[in-house]
mmCIF file with all atom_site columns, C-alpha atoms in Angstrom:
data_model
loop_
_atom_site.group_PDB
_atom_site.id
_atom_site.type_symbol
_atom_site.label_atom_id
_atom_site.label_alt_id
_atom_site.label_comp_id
_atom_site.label_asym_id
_atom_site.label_entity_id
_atom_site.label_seq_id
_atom_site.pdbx_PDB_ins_code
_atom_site.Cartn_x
_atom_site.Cartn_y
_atom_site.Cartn_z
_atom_site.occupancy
_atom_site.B_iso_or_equiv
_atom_site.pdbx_formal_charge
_atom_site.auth_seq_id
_atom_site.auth_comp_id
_atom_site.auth_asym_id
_atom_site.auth_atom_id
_atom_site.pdbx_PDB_model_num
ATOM 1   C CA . UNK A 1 1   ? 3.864   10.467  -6.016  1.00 0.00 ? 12  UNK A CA 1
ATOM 2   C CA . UNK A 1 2   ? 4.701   12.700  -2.777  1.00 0.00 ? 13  UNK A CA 1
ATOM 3   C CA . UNK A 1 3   ? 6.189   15.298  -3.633  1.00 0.00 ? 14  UNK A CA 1
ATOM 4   C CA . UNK A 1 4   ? 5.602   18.453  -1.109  1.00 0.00 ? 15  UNK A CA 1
ATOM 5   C CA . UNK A 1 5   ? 4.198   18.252  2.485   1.00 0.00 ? 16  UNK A CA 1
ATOM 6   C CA . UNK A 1 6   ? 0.588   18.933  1.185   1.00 0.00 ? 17  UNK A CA 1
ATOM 7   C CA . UNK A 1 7   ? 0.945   16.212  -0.776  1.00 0.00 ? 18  UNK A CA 1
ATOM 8   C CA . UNK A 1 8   ? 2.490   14.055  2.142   1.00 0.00 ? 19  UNK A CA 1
ATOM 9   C CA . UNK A 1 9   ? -0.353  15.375  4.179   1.00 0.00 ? 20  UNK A CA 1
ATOM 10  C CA . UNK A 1 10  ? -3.131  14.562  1.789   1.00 0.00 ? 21  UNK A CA 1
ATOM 11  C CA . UNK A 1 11  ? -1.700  10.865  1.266   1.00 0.00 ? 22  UNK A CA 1
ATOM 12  C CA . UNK A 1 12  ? -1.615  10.428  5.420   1.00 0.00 ? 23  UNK A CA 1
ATOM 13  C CA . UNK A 1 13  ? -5.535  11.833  5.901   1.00 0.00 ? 24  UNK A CA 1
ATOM 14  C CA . UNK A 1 14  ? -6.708  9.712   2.930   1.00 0.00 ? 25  UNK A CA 1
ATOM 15  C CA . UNK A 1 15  ? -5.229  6.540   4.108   1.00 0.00 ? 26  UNK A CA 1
ATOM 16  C CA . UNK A 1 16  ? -6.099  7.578   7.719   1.00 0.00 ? 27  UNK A CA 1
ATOM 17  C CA . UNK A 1 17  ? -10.129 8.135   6.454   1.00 0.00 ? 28  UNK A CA 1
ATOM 18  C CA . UNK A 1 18  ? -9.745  4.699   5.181   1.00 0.00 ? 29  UNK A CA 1
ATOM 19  C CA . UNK A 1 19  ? -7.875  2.682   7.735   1.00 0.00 ? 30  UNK A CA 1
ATOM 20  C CA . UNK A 1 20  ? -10.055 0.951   10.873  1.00 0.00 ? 31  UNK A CA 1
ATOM 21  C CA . UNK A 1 21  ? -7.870  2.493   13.067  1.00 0.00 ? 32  UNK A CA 1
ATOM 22  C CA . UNK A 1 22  ? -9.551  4.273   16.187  1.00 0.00 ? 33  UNK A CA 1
ATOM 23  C CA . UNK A 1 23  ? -8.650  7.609   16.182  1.00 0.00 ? 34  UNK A CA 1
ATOM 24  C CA . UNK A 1 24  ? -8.812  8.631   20.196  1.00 0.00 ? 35  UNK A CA 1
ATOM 25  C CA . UNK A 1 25  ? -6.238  7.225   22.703  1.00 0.00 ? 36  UNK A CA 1
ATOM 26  C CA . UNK A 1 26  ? -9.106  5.557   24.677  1.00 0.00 ? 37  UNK A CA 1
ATOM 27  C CA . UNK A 1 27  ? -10.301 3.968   21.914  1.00 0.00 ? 38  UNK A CA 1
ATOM 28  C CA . UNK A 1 28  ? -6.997  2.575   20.554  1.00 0.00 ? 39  UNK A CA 1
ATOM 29  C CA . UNK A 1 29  ? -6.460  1.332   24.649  1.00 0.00 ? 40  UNK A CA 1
ATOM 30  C CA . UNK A 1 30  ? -9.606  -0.587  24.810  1.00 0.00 ? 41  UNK A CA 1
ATOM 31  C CA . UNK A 1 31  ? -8.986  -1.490  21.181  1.00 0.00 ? 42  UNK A CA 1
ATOM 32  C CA . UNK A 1 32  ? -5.568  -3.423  22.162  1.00 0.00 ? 43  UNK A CA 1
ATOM 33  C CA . UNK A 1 33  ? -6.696  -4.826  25.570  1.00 0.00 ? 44  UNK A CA 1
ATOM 34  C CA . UNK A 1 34  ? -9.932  -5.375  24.901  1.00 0.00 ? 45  UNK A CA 1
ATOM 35  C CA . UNK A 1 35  ? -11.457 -5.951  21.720  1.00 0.00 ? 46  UNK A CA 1
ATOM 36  C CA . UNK A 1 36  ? -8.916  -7.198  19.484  1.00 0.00 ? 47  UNK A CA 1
ATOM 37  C CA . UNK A 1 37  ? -5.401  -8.421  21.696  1.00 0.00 ? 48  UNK A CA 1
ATOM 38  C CA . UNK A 1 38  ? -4.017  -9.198  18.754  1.00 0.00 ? 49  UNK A CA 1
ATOM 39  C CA . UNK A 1 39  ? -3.522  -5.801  17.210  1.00 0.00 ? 50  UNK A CA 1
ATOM 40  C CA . UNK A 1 40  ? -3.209  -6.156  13.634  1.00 0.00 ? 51  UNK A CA 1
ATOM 41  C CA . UNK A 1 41  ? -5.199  -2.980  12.838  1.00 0.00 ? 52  UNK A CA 1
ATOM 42  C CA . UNK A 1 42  ? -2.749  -0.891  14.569  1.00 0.00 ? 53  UNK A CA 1
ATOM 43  C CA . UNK A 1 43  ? 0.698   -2.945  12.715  1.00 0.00 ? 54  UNK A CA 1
ATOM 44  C CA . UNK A 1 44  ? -0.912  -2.182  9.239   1.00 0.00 ? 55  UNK A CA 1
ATOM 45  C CA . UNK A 1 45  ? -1.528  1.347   9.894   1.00 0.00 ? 56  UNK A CA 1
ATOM 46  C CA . UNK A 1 46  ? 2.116   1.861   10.708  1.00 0.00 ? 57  UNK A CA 1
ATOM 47  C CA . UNK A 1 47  ? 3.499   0.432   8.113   1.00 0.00 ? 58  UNK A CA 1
ATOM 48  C CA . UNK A 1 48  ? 1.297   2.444   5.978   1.00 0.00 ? 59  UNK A CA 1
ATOM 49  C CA . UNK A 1 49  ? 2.405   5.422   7.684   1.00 0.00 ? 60  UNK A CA 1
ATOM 50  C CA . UNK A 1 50  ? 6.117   4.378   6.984   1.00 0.00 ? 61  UNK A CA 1
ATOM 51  C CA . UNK A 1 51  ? 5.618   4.071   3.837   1.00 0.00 ? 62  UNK A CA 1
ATOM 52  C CA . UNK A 1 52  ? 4.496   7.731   2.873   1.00 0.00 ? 63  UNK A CA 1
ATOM 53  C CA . UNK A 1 53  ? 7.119   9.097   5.064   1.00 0.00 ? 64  UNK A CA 1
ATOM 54  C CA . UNK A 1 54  ? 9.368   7.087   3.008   1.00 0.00 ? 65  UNK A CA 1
ATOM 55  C CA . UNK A 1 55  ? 8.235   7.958   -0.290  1.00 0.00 ? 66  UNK A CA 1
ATOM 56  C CA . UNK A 1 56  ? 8.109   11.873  0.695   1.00 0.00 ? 67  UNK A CA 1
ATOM 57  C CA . UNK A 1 57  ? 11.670  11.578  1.664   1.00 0.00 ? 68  UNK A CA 1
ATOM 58  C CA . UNK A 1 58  ? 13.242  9.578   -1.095  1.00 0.00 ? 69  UNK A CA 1
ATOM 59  C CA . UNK A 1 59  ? 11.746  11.625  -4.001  1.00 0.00 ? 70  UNK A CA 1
ATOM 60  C CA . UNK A 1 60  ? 13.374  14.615  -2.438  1.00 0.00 ? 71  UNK A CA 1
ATOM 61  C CA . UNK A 1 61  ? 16.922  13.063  -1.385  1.00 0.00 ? 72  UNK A CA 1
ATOM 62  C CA . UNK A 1 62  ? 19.547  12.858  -3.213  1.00 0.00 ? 73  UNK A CA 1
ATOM 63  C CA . UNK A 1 63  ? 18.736  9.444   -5.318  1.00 0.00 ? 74  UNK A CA 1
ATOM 64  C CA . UNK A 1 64  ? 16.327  11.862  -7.249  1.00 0.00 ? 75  UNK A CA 1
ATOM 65  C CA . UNK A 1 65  ? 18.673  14.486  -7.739  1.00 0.00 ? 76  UNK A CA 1
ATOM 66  C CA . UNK A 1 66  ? 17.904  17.567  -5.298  1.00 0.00 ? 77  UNK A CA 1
ATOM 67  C CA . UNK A 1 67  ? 21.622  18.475  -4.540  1.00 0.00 ? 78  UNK A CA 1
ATOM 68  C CA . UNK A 1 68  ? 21.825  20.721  -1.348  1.00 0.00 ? 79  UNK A CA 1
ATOM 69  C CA . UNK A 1 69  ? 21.963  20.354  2.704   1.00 0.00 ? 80  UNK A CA 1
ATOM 70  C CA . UNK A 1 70  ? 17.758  19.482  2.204   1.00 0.00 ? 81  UNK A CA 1
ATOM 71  C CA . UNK A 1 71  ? 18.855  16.828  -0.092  1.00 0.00 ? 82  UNK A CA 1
ATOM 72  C CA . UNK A 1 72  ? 21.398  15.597  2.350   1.00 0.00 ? 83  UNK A CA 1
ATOM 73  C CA . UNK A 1 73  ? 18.427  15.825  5.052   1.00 0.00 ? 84  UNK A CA 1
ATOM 74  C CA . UNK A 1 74  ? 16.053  13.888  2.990   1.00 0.00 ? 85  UNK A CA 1
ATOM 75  C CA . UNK A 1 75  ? 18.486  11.271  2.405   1.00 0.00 ? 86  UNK A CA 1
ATOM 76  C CA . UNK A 1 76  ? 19.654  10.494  5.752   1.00 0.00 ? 87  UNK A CA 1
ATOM 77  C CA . UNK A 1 77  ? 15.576  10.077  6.613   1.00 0.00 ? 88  UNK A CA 1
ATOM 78  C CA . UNK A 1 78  ? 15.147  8.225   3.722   1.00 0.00 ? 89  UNK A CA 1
ATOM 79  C CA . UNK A 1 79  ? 17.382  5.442   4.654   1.00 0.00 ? 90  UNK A CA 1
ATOM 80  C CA . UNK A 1 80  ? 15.872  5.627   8.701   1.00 0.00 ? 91  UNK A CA 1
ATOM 81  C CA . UNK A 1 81  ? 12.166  5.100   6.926   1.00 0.00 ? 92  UNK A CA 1
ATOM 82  C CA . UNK A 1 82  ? 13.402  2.350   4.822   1.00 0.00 ? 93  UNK A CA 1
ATOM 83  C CA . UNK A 1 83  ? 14.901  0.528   7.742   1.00 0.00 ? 94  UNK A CA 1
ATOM 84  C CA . UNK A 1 84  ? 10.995  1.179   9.900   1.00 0.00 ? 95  UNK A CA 1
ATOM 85  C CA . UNK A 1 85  ? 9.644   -0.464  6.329   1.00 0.00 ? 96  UNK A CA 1
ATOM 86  C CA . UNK A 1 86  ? 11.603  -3.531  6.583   1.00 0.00 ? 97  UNK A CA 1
ATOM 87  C CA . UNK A 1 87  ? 11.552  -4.224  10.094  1.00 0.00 ? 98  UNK A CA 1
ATOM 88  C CA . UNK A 1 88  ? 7.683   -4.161  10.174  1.00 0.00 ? 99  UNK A CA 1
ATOM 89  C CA . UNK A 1 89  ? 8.004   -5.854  6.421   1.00 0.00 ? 100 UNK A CA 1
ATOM 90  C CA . UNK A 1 90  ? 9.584   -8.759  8.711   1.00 0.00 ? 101 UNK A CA 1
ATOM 91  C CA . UNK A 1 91  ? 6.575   -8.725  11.513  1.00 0.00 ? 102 UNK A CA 1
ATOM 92  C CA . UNK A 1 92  ? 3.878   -8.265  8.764   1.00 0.00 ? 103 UNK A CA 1
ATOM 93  C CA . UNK A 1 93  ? 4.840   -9.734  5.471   1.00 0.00 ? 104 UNK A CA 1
ATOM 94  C CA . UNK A 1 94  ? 3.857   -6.639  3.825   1.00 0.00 ? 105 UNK A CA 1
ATOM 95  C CA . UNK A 1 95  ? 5.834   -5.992  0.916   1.00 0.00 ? 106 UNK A CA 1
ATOM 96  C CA . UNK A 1 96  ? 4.856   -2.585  -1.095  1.00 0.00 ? 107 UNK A CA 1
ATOM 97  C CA . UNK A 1 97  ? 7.749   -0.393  -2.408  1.00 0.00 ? 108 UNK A CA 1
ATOM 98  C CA . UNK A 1 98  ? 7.234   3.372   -2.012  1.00 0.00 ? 109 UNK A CA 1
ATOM 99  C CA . UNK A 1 99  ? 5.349   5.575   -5.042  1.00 0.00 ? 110 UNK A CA 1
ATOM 100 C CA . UNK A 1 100 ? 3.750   1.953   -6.381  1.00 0.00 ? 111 UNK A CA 1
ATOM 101 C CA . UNK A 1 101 ? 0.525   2.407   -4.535  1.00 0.00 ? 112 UNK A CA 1
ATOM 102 C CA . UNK A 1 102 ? -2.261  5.907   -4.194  1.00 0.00 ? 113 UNK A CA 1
ATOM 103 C CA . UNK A 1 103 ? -3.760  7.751   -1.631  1.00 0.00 ? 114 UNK A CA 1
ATOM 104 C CA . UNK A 1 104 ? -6.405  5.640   0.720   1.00 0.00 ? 115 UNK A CA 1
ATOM 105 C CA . UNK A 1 105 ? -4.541  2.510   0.335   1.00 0.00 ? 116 UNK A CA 1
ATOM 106 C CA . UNK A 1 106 ? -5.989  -0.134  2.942   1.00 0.00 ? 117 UNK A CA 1
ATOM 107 C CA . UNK A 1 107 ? -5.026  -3.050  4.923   1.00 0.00 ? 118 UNK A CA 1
ATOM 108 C CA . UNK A 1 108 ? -7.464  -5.163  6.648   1.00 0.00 ? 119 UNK A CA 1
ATOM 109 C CA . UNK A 1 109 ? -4.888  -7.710  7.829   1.00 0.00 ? 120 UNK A CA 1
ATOM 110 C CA . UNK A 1 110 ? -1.013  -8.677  7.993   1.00 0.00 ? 121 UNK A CA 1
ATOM 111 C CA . UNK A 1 111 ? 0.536   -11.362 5.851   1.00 0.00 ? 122 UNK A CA 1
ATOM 112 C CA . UNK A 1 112 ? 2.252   -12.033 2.225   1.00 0.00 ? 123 UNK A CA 1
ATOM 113 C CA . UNK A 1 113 ? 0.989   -8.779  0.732   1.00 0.00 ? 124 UNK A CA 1
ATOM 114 C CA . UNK A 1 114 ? 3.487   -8.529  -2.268  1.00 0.00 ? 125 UNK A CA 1
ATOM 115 C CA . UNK A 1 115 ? 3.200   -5.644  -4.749  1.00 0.00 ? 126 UNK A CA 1
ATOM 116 C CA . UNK A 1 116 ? 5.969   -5.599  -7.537  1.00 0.00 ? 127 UNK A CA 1
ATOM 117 C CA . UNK A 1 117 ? 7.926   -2.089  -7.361  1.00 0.00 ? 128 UNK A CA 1
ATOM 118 C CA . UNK A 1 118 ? 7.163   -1.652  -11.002 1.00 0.00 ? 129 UNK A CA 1
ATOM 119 C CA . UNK A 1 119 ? 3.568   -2.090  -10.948 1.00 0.00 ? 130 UNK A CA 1
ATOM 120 C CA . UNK A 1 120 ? 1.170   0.973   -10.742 1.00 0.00 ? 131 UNK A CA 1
ATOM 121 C CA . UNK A 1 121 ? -1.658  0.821   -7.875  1.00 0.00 ? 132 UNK A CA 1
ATOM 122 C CA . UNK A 1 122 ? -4.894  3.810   -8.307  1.00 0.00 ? 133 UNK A CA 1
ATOM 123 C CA . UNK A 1 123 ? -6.244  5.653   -4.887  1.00 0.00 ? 134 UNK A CA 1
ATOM 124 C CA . UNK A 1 124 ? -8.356  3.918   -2.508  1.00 0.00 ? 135 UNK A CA 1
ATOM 125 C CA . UNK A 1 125 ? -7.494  0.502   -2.868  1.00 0.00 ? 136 UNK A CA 1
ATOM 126 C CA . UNK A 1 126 ? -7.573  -2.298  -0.549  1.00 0.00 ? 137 UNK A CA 1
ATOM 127 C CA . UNK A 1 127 ? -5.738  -4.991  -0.150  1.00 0.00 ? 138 UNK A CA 1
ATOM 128 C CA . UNK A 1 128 ? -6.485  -8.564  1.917   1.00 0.00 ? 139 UNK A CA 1
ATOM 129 C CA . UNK A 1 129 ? -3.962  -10.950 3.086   1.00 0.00 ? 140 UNK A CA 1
ATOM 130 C CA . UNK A 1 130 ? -2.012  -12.878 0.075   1.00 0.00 ? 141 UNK A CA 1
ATOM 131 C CA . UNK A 1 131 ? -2.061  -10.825 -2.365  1.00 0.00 ? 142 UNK A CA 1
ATOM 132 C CA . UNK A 1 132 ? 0.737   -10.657 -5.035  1.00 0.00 ? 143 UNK A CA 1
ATOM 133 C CA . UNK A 1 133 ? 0.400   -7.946  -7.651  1.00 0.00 ? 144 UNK A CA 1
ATOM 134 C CA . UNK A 1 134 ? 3.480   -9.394  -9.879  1.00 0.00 ? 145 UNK A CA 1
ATOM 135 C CA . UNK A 1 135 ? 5.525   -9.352  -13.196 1.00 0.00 ? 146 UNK A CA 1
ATOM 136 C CA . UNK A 1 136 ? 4.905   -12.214 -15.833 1.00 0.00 ? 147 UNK A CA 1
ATOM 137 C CA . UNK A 1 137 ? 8.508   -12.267 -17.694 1.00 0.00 ? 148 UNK A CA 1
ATOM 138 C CA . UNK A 1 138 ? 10.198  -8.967  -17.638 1.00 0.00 ? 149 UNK A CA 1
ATOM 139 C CA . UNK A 1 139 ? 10.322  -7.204  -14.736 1.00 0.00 ? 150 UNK A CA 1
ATOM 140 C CA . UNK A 1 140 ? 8.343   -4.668  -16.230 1.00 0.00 ? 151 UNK A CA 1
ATOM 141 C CA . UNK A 1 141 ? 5.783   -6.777  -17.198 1.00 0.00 ? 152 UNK A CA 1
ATOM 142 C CA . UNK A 1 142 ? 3.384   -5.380  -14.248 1.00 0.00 ? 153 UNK A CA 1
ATOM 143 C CA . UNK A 1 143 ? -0.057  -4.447  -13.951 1.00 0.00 ? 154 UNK A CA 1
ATOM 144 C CA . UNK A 1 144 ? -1.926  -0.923  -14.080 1.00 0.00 ? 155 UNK A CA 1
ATOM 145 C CA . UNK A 1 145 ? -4.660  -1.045  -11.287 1.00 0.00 ? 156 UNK A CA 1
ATOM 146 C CA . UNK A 1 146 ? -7.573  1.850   -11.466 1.00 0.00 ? 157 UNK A CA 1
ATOM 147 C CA . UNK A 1 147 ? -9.044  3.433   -8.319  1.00 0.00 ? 158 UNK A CA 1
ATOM 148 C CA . UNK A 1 148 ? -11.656 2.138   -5.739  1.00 0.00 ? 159 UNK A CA 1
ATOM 149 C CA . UNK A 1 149 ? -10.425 -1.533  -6.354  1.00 0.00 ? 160 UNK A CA 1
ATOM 150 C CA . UNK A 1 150 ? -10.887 -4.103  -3.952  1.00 0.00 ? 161 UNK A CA 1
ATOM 151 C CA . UNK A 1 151 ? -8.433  -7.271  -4.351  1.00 0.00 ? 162 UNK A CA 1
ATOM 152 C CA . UNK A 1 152 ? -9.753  -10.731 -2.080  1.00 0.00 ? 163 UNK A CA 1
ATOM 153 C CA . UNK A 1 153 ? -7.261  -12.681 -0.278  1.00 0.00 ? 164 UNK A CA 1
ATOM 154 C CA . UNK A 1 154 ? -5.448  -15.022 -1.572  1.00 0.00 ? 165 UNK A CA 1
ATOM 155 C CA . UNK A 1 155 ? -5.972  -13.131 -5.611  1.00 0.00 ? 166 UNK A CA 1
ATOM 156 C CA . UNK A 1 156 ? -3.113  -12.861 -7.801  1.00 0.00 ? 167 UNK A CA 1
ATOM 157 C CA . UNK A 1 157 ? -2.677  -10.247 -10.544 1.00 0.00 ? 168 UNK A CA 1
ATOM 158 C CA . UNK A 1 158 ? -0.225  -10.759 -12.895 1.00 0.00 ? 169 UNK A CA 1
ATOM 159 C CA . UNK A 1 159 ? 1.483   -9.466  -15.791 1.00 0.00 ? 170 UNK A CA 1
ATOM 160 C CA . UNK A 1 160 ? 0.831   -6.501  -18.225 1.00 0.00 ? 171 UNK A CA 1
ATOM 161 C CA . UNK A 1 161 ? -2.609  -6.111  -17.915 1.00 0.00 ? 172 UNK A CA 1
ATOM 162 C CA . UNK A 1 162 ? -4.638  -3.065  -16.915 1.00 0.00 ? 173 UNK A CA 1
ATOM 163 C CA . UNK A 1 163 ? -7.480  -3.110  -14.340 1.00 0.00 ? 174 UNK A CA 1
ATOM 164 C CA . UNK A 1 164 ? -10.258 -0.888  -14.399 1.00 0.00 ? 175 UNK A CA 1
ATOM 165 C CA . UNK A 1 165 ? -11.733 1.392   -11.651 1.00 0.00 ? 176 UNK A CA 1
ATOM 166 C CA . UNK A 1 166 ? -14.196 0.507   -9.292  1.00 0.00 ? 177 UNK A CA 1
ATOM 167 C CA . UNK A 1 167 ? -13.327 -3.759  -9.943  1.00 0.00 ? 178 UNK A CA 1
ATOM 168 C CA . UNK A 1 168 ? -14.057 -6.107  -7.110  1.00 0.00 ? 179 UNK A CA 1
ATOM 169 C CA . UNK A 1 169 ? -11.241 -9.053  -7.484  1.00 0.00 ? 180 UNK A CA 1
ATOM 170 C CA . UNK A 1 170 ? -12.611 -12.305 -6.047  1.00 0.00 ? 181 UNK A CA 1
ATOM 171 C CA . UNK A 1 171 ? -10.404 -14.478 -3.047  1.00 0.00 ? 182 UNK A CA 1
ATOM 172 C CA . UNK A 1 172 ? -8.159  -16.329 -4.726  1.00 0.00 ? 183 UNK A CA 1
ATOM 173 C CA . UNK A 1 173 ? -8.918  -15.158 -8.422  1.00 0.00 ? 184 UNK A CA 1
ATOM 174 C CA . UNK A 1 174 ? -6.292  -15.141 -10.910 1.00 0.00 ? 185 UNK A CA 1
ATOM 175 C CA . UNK A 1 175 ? -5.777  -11.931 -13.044 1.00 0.00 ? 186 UNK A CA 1
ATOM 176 C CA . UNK A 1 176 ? -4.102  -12.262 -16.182 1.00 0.00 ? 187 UNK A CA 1
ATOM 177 C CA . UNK A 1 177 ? -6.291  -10.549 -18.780 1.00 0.00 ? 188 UNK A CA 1
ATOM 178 C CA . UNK A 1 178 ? -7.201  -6.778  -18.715 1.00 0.00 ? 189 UNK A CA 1
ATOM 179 C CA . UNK A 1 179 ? -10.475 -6.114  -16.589 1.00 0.00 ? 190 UNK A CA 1
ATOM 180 C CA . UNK A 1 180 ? -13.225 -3.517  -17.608 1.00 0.00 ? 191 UNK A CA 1
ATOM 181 C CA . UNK A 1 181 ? -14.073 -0.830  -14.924 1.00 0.00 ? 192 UNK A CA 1
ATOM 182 C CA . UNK A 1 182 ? -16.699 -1.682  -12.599 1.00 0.00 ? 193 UNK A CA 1
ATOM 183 C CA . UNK A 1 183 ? -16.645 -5.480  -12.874 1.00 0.00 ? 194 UNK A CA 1
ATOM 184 C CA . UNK A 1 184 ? -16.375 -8.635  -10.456 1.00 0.00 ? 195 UNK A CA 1
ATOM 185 C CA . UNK A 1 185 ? -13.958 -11.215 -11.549 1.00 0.00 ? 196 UNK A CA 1
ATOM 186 C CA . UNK A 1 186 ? -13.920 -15.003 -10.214 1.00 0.00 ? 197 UNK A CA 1
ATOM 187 C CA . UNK A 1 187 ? -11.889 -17.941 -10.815 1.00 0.00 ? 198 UNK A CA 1
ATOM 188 C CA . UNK A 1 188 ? -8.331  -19.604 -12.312 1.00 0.00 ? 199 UNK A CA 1
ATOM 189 C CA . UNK A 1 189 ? -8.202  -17.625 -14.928 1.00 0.00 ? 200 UNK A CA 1
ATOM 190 C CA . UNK A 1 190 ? -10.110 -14.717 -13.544 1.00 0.00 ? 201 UNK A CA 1
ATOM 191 C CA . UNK A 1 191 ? -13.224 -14.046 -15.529 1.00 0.00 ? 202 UNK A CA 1
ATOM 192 C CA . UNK A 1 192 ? -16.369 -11.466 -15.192 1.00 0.00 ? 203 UNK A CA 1
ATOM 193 C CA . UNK A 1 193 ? -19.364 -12.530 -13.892 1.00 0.00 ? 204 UNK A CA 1
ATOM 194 C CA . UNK A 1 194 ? -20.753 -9.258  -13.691 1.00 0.00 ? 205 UNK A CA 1
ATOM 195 C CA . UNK A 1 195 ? -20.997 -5.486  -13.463 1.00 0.00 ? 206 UNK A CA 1
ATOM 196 C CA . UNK A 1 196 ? -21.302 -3.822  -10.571 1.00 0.00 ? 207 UNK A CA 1
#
């Protein structure tokens, strides 16, 4: 969770490092005109960006407790960051509540990315296009998901289940048994087919 500006800081630079975004302005130009019109790259990023600044300024508002003029401050961004998140939520389909998800958290491309506010992402993960990281009855029926994970399009994970680190989860797979670090999972019902 962001806590402090270092920690805000160290959240942007990781997700920055792992983002396709082109760093100089020249770049980002012929990016847009040139090489890809379209411009997801650029839409994801923001949101991404949102999101930190949101989390950093809701867990020191006053919905957390800190009771002073800061609070006050935090809380008055808090609600202008939440309003960024769901207006690009509405261009994008991204839906990922703040302190779910770690540092380095990537998004290749906009649409129906749906991460339940209970469940628990690791650092470094990345995320594809239909994804829905769910609850199975309860609402706090959600999954744990280690670091370095990369989840296909189209996957579901869902319910109480724990994923290990470093676990490649196949398009369109179908998580809803726990999953041993370092493995590749396939398939309705997701099983291994091997360690990487």
């Amino acid at each position: 969770m962001i806590q402090t500006k270092s920690d805000l800081i160290h959240y942007l630079s990781l997700d920055m490092k792992h983002s396709q975004n082109v760093r100089s302005f020249f770049g980002r130009w012929k990016h847009e005109m040139v090489t890809n019109p379209t411009n997801y790259v650029n839409i994801t990023y923001k949101y991404v960006v949102n999101l930190r600044y949101a989390e950093y300024h809701h867990n020191n508002s006053l919905f957390v407790g800190k009771r002073s003029l800061v609070g006050i401050y935090h809380t008055l961004l808090t609600f202008f960051y939440f309003r960024q998140l769901k207006l690009i939520s509405f261009k994008t389909g991204i839906q990922i509540p703040p302190n779910t998800v770690g540092p380095g958290l990537t998004i290749f491309h906009y649409g129906d990315i749906i991460v339940n506010p209970y469940a628990r992402v690791g650092s470094n993960v990345r995320l594809n296009p239909g994804v829905v990281i769910g609850n199975k009855h309860s609402r706090y029926d959600t999954p744990v998901i280690g670091d370095n994970v990369v989840i296909g399009s189209g996957a579901k994970v869902i319910g109480p289940i724990h994923i290990g680190d470093n676990v490649v989860v196949a398009p369109n797979a179908v998580v809803v048994k726990d999953v041993p670090a370092n493995a590749v999972v396939v398939g309705i019902p997701a099983r291994i087919i091997k360690y990487r």
